[in-house]
Short mmCIF file of C-alpha atoms and ligand atoms in Angstrom, two decimals:
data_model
loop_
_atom_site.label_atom_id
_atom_site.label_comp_id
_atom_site.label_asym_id
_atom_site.label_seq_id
_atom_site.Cartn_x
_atom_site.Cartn_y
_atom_site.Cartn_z
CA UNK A 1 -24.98 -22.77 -11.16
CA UNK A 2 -26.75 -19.64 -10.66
CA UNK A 3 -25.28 -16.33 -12.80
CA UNK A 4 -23.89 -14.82 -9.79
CA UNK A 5 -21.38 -18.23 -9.43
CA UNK A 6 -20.34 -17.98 -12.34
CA UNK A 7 -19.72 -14.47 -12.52
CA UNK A 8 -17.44 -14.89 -9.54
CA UNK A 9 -15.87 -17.22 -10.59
CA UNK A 10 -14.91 -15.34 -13.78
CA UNK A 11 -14.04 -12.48 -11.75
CA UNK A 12 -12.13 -15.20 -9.61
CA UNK A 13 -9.58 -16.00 -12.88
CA UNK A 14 -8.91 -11.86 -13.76
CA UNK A 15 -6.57 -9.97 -12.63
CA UNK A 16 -8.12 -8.41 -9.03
CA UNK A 17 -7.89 -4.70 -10.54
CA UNK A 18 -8.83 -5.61 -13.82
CA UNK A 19 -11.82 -7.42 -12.07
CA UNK A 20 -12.75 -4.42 -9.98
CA UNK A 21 -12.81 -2.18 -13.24
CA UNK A 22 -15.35 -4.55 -15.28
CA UNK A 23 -17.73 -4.95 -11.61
CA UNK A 24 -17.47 -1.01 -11.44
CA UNK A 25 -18.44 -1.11 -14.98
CA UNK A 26 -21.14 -3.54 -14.77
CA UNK A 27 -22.61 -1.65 -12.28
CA UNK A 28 -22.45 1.68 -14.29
CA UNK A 29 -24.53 0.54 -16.82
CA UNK A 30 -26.81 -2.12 -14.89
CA UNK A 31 -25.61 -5.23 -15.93
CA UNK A 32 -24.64 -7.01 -12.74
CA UNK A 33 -26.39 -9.47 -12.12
CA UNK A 34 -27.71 -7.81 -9.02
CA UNK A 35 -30.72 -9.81 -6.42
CA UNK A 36 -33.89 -8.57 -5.97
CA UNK A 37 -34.28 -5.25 -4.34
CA UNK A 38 -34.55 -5.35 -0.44
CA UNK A 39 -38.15 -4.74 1.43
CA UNK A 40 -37.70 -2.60 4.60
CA UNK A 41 -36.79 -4.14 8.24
CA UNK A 42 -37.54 -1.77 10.91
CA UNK A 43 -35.39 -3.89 13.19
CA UNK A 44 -32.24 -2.56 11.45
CA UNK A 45 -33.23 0.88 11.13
CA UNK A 46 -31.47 3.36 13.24
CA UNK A 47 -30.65 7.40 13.83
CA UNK A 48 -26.99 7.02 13.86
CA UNK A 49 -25.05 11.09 14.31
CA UNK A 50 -28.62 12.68 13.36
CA UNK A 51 -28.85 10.18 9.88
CA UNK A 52 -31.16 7.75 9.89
CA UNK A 53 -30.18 4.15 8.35
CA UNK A 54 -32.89 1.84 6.56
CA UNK A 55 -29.93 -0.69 7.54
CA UNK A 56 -26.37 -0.80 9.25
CA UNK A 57 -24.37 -2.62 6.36
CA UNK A 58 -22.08 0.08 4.01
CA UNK A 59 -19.93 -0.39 1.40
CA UNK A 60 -16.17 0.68 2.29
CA UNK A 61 -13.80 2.97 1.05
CA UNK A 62 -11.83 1.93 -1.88
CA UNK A 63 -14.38 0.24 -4.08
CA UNK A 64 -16.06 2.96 -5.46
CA UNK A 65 -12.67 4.81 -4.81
CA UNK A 66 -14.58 7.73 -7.85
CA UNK A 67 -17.69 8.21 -7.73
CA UNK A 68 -18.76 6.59 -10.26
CA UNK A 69 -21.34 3.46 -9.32
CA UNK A 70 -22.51 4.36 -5.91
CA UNK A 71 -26.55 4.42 -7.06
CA UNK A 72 -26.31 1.14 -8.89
CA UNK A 73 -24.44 -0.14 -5.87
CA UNK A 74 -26.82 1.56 -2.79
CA UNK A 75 -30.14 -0.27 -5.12
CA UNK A 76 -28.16 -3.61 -4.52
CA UNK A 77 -29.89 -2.95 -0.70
CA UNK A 78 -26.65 -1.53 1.32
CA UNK A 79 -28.12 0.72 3.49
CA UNK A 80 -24.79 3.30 2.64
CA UNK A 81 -22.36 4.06 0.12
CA UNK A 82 -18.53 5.49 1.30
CA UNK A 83 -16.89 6.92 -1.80
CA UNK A 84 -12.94 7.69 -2.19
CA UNK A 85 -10.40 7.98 -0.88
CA UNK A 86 -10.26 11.38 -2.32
CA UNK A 87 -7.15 13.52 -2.40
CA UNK A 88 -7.14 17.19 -3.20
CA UNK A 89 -5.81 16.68 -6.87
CA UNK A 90 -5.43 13.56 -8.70
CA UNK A 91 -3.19 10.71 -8.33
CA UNK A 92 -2.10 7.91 -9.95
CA UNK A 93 -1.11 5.69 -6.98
CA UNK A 94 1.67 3.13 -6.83
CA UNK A 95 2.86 1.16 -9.94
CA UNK A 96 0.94 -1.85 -10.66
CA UNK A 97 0.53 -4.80 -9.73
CA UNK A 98 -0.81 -3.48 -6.36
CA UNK A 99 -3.96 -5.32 -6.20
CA UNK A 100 -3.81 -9.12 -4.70
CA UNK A 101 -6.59 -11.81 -4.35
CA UNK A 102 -5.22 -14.66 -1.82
CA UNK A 103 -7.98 -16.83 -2.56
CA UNK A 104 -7.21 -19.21 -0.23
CA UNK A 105 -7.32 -17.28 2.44
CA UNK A 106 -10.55 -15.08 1.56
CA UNK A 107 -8.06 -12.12 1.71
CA UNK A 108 -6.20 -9.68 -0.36
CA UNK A 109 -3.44 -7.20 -0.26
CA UNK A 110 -3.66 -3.69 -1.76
CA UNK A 111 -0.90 -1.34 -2.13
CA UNK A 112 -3.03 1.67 -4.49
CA UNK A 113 -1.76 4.56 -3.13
CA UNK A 114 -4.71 6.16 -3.34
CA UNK A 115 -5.01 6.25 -6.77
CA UNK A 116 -8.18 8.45 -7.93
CA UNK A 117 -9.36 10.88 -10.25
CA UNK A 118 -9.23 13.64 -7.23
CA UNK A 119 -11.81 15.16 -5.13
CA UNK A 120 -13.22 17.38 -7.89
CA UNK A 121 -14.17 14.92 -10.41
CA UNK A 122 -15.44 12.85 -7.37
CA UNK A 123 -17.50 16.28 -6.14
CA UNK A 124 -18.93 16.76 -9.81
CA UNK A 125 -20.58 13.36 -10.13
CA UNK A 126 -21.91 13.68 -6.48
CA UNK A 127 -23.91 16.78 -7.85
CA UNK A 128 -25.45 14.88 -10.16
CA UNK A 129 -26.76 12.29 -7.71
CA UNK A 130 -30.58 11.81 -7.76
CA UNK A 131 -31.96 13.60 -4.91
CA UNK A 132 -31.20 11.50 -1.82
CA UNK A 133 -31.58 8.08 -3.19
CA UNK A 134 -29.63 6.56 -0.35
CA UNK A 135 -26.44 7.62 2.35
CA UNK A 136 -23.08 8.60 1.07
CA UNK A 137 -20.14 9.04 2.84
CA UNK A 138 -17.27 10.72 1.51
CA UNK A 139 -13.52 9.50 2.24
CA UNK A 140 -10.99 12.01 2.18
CA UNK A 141 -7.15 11.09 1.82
CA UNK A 142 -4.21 13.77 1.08
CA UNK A 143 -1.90 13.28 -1.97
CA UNK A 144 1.60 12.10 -1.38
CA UNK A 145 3.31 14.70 -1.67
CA UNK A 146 1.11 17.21 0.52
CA UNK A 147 3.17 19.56 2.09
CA UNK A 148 0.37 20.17 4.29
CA UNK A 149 -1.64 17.28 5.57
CA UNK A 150 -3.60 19.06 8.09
CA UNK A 151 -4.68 22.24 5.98
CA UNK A 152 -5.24 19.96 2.85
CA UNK A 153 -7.69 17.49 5.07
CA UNK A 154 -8.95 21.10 5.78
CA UNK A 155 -9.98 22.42 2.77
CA UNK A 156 -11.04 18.99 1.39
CA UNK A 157 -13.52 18.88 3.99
CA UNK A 158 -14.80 22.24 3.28
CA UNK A 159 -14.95 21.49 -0.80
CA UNK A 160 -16.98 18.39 0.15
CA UNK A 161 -19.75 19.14 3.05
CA UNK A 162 -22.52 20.21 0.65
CA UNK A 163 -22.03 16.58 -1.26
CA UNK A 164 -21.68 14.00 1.26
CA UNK A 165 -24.00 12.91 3.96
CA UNK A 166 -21.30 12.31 5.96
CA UNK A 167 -16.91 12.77 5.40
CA UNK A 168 -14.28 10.32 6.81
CA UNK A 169 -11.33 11.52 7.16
CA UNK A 170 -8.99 8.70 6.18
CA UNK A 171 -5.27 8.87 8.57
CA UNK A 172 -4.97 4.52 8.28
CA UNK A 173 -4.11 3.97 4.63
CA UNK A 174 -0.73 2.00 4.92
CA UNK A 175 0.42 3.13 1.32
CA UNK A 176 1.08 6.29 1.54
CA UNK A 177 4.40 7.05 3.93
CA UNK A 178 3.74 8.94 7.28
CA UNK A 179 -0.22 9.07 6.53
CA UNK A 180 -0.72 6.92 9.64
CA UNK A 181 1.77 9.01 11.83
CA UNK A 182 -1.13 11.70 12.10
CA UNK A 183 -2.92 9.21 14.52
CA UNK A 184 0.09 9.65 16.86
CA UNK A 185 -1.94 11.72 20.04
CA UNK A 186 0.05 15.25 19.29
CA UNK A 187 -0.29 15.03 15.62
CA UNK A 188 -3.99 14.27 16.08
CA UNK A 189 -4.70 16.69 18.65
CA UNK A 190 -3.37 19.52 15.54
CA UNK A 191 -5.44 18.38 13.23
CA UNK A 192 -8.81 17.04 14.74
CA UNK A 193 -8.35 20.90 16.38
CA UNK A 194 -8.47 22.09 13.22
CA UNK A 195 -11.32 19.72 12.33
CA UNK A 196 -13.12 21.04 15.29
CA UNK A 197 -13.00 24.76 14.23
CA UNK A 198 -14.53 24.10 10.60
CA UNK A 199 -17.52 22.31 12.08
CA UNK A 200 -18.14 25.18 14.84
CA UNK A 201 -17.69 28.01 12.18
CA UNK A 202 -20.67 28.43 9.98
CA UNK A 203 -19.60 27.64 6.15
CA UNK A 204 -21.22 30.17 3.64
CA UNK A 205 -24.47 29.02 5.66
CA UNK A 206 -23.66 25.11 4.87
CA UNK A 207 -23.82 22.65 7.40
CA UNK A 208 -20.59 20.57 8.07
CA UNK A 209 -21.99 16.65 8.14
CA UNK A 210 -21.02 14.37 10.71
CA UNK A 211 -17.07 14.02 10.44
CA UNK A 212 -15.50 9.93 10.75
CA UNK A 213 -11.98 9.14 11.62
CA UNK A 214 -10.99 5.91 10.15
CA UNK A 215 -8.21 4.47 12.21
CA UNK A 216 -5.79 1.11 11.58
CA UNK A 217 -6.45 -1.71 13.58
CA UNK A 218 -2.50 -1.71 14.03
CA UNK A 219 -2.19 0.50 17.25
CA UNK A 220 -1.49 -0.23 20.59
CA UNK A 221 -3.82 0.27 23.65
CA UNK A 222 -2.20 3.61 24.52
CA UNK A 223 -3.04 5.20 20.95
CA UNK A 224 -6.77 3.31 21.55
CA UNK A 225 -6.58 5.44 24.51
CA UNK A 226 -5.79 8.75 23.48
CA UNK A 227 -7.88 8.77 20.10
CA UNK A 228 -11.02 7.90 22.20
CA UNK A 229 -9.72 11.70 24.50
CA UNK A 230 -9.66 13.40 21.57
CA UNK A 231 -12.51 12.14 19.33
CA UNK A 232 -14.53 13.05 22.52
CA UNK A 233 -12.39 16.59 22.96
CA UNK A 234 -13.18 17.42 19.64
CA UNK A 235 -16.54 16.21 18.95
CA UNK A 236 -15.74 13.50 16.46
CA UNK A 237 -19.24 11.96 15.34
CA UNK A 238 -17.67 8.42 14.86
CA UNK A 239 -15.06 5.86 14.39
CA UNK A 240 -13.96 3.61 11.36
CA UNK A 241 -12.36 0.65 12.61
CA UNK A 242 -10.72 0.05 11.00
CA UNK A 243 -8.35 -0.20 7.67
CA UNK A 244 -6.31 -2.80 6.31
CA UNK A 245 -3.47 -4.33 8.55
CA UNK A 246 0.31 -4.04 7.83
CA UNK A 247 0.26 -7.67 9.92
CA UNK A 248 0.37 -10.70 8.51
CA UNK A 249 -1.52 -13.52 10.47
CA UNK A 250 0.96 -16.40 10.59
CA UNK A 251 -2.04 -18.75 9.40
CA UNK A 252 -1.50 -17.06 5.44
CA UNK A 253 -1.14 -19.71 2.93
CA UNK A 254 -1.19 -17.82 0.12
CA UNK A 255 2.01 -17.50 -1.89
CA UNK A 256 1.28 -13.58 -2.19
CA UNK A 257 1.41 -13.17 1.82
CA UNK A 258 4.34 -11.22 1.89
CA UNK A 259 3.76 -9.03 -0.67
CA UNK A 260 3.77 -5.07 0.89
CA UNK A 261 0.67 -3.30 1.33
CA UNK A 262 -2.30 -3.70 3.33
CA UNK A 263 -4.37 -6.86 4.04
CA UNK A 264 -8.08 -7.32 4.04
CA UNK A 265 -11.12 -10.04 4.13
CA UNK A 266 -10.79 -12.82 6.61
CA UNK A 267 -7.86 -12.87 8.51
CA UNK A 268 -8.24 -9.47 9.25
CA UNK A 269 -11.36 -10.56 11.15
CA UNK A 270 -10.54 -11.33 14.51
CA UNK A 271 -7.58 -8.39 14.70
CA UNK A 272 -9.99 -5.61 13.91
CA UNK A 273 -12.94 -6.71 16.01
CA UNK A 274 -10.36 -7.22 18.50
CA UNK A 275 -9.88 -3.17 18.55
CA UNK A 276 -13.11 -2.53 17.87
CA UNK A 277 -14.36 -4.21 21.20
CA UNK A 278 -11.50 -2.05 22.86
CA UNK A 279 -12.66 1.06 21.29
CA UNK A 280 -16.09 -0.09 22.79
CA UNK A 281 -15.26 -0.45 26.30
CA UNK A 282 -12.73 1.87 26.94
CA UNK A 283 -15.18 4.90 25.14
CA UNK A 284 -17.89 3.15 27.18
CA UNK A 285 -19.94 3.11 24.23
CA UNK A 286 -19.91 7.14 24.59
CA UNK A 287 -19.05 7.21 20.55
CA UNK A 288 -20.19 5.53 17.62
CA UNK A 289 -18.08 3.43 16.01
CA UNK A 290 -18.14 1.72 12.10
CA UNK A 291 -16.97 -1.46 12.40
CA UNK A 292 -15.08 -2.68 9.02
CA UNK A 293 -12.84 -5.86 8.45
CA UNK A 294 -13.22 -9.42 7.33
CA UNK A 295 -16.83 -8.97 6.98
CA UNK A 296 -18.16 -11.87 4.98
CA UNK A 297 -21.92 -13.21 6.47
CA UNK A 298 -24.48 -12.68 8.95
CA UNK A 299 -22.20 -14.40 11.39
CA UNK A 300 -19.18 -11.85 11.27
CA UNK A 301 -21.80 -8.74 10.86
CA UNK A 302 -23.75 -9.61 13.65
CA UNK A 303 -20.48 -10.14 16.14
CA UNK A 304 -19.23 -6.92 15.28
CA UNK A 305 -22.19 -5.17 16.05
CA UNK A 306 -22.11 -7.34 19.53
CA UNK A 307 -18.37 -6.50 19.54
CA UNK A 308 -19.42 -2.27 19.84
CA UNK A 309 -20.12 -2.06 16.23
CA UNK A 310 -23.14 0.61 15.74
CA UNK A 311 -22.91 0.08 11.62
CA UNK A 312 -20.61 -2.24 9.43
CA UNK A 313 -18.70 -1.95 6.06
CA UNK A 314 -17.90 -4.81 4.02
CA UNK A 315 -15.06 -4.76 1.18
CA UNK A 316 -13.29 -7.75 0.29
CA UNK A 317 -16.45 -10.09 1.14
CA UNK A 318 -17.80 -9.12 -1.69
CA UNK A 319 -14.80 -10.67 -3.92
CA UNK A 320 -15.36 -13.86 -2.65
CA UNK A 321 -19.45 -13.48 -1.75
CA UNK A 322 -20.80 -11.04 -4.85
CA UNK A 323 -23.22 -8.55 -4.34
CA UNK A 324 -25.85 -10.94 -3.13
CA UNK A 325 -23.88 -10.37 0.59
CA UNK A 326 -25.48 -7.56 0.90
CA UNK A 327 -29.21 -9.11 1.31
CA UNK A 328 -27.59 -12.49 2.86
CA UNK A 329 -26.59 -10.06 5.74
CA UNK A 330 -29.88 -7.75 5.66
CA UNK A 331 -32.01 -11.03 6.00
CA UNK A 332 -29.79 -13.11 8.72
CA UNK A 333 -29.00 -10.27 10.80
CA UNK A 334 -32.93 -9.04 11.00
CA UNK A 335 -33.24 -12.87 12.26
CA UNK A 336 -30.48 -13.08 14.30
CA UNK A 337 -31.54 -10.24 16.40
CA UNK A 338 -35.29 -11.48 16.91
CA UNK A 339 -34.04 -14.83 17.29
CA UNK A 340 -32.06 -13.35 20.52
CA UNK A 341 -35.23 -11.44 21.48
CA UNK A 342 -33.55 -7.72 20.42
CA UNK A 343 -36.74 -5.33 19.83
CA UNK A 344 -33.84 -3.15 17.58
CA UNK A 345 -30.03 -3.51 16.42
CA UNK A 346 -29.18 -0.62 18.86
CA UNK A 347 -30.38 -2.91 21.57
CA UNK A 348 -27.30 -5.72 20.51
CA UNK A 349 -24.40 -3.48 20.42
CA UNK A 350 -21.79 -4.24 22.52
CA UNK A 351 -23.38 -6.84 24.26
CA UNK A 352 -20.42 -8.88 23.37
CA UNK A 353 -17.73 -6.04 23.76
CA UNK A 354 -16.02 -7.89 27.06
CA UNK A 355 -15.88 -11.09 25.24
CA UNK A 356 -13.17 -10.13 22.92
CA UNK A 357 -11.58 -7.40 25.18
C1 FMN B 1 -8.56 -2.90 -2.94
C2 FMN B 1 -8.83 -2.10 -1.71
C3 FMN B 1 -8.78 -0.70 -1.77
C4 FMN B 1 -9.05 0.05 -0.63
N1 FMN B 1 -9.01 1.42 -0.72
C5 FMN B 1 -9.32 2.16 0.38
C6 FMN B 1 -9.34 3.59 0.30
O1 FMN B 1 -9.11 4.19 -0.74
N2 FMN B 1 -9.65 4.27 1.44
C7 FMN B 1 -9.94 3.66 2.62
O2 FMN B 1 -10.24 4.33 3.62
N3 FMN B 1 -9.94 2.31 2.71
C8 FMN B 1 -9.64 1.56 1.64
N4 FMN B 1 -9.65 0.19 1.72
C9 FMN B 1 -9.95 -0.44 3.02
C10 FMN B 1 -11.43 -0.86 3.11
O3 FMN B 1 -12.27 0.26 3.06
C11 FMN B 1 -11.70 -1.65 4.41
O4 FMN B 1 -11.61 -0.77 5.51
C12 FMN B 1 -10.74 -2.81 4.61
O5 FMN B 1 -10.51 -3.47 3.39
C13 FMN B 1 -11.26 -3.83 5.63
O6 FMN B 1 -12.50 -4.36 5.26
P1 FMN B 1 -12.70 -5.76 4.47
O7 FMN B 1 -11.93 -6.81 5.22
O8 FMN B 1 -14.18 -5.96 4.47
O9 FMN B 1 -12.15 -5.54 3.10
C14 FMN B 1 -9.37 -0.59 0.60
C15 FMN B 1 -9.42 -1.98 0.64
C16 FMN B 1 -9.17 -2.74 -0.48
C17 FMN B 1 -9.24 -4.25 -0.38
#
């Protein structure tokens, strides 16, 4: 059994937050037992919103939710790094146990709250990053009791765009009430407005970076619809989609399934590359979209990229997979695509899109 099994399988037998704190930890101080570092592939490389990516596979929000491992965790070969969510101040989230593993479904449910040290903690260990080691993205969330969602996504934006290479801003958490309600089309409209007037107006001579919207994968065709009008309105640089679902998949066998919160890993699969294809053919491929849920191989990377997918995240495949997913993906998916006679990834996107439409 190599280390890496039986790590996992440690990690398996904790309690899933407990487990997240000792991998963060691990990583911190190098002690995950982490494959070999990754050569380069030029088919993977891309320019994706003026950025260019050694590789399309990310890490997702939520697991380095502070800041705090995302060098040891970009040298594991992920081609980028998406830190937070970050809200404006602090926040303890939602009392515990929030944190699921349904092992036998390769899921879990999480019910944080975005609970995080707050975006200037997060912004002080960014400026200490060694000069552009790798891509970080920066996820922004509001506290729960903002009285101001709009101006506080605002101003978080502005405190970040000198530390991130790019900012998501995060309206598809299911924990925190009324957070998704700002992807409703008037709601949006306000605030991706807003959005658009930061980027246009020069920021004490700092560039804005490329601004995300991560979306839920629960919305129905109309809401598809109108956030593809506006992200194009407004000049949105991409799409995350998307978070965890508020569904539950009547195939669930574990006896957590009903527990509230959001749910991630396999059975969340076929829903969000479901939406992603949408997102793909109704924007006719006109914006660039991050394609994150149930990510666990070279099999379910590679068919969201062919779904529309232009990059990938992966969470809650590495629970079940370890950190050795990331190369397992960078070395089947630079296969794949010669196999299938693609000269680069950007050739393969979408090529699939109708399929799951
Ligand atoms: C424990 C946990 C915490 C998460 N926290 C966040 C978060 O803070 N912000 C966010 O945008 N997404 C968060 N997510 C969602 C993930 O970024 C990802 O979009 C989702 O889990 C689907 O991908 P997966 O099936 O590969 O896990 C979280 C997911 C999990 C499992």
């Amino acid at each position: 059994m190599s280390l890496t099994t039986l790590g996992m399988k440690i990690f398996a037998k904790m309690d899933p937050e407990a487990a997240h704190r000792l991998a963060i930890n691990l990583l911190r101080f190098g002690l995950f037992p982490s494959s070999k570092l990754l050569s380069k592939d030029p088919i993977l490389e891309q320019n994706v919103f003026g950025i260019n990516f050694s590789n399309p596979i990310g890490l997702a929000a939520g697991f380095d939710k502070n800041a705090e491992a995302f060098e040891p965790i970009l040298a594991l070969g992920c081609g980028f790094v998406e830190v937070g969510s970050f809200t404006p101040r602090p926040q303890f989230g939602n009392p515990k146990p929030r944190a699921f593993r349904l092992l036998e479904d390769e899921a879990a449910i999480s019910r944080h709250g975005f609970n995080n040290d707050g975006l200037a903690k997060g912004l002080e260990r960014l400026a200490l990053r060694k000069k552009r080691s790798g891509l970080v993205g920066i996820n922004l969330g509001i506290n729960k009791d903002s009285k101001a969602p709009i101006a506080d996504y605002v101003d978080s934006i502005i405190r970040a765009s000198a530390y991130g290479d790019y900012i998501t801003v995060n309206i598809s958490s299911p924990n925190t009430e009324g957070l998704r309600e700002l992807q409703n089309a008037d709601n949006l409209d306000c605030l991706l407005k807003e959005i658009y007037k930061v980027k246009s107006s020069p920021l004490n001579d700092k560039k804005v970076p490329p601004i995300l919207l991560k979306v839920a994968p629960d919305i129905t065709n109309k809401m598809v619809e109108d956030i593809i009008n506006l992200a194009l309105k407004y000049k949105i640089d991409g799409l995350i989609v998307g978070n965890t679902t508020i569904s539950r998949p009547s195939s669930l066998q574990h006896h957590s399934k009903n527990e509230a919160g959001g749910l991630s890993g396999k059975p969340l699969f076929e829903l969000s590359t479901k939406i992603l294809a949408q997102f793909y053919i109704l924007s006719e491929g006109r914006i660039n979209l991050i394609g994150s849920g149930g990510v666990d191989g070279v099999e379910t990377a590679y068919a969201k990229i062919k779904a529309g997918a232009t990059l990938i995240q992966v969470y809650t495949g590495l629970m079940y997979r370890g950190p050795e997913l990331f190369r397992i993906i960078f070395d089947g998916l630079g296969n794949s695509l010669r196999e299938d006679g693609f000269a680069n990834i950007k050739d393969a996107i979408g090529v699939d899109a109708h399929i799951w439409h």
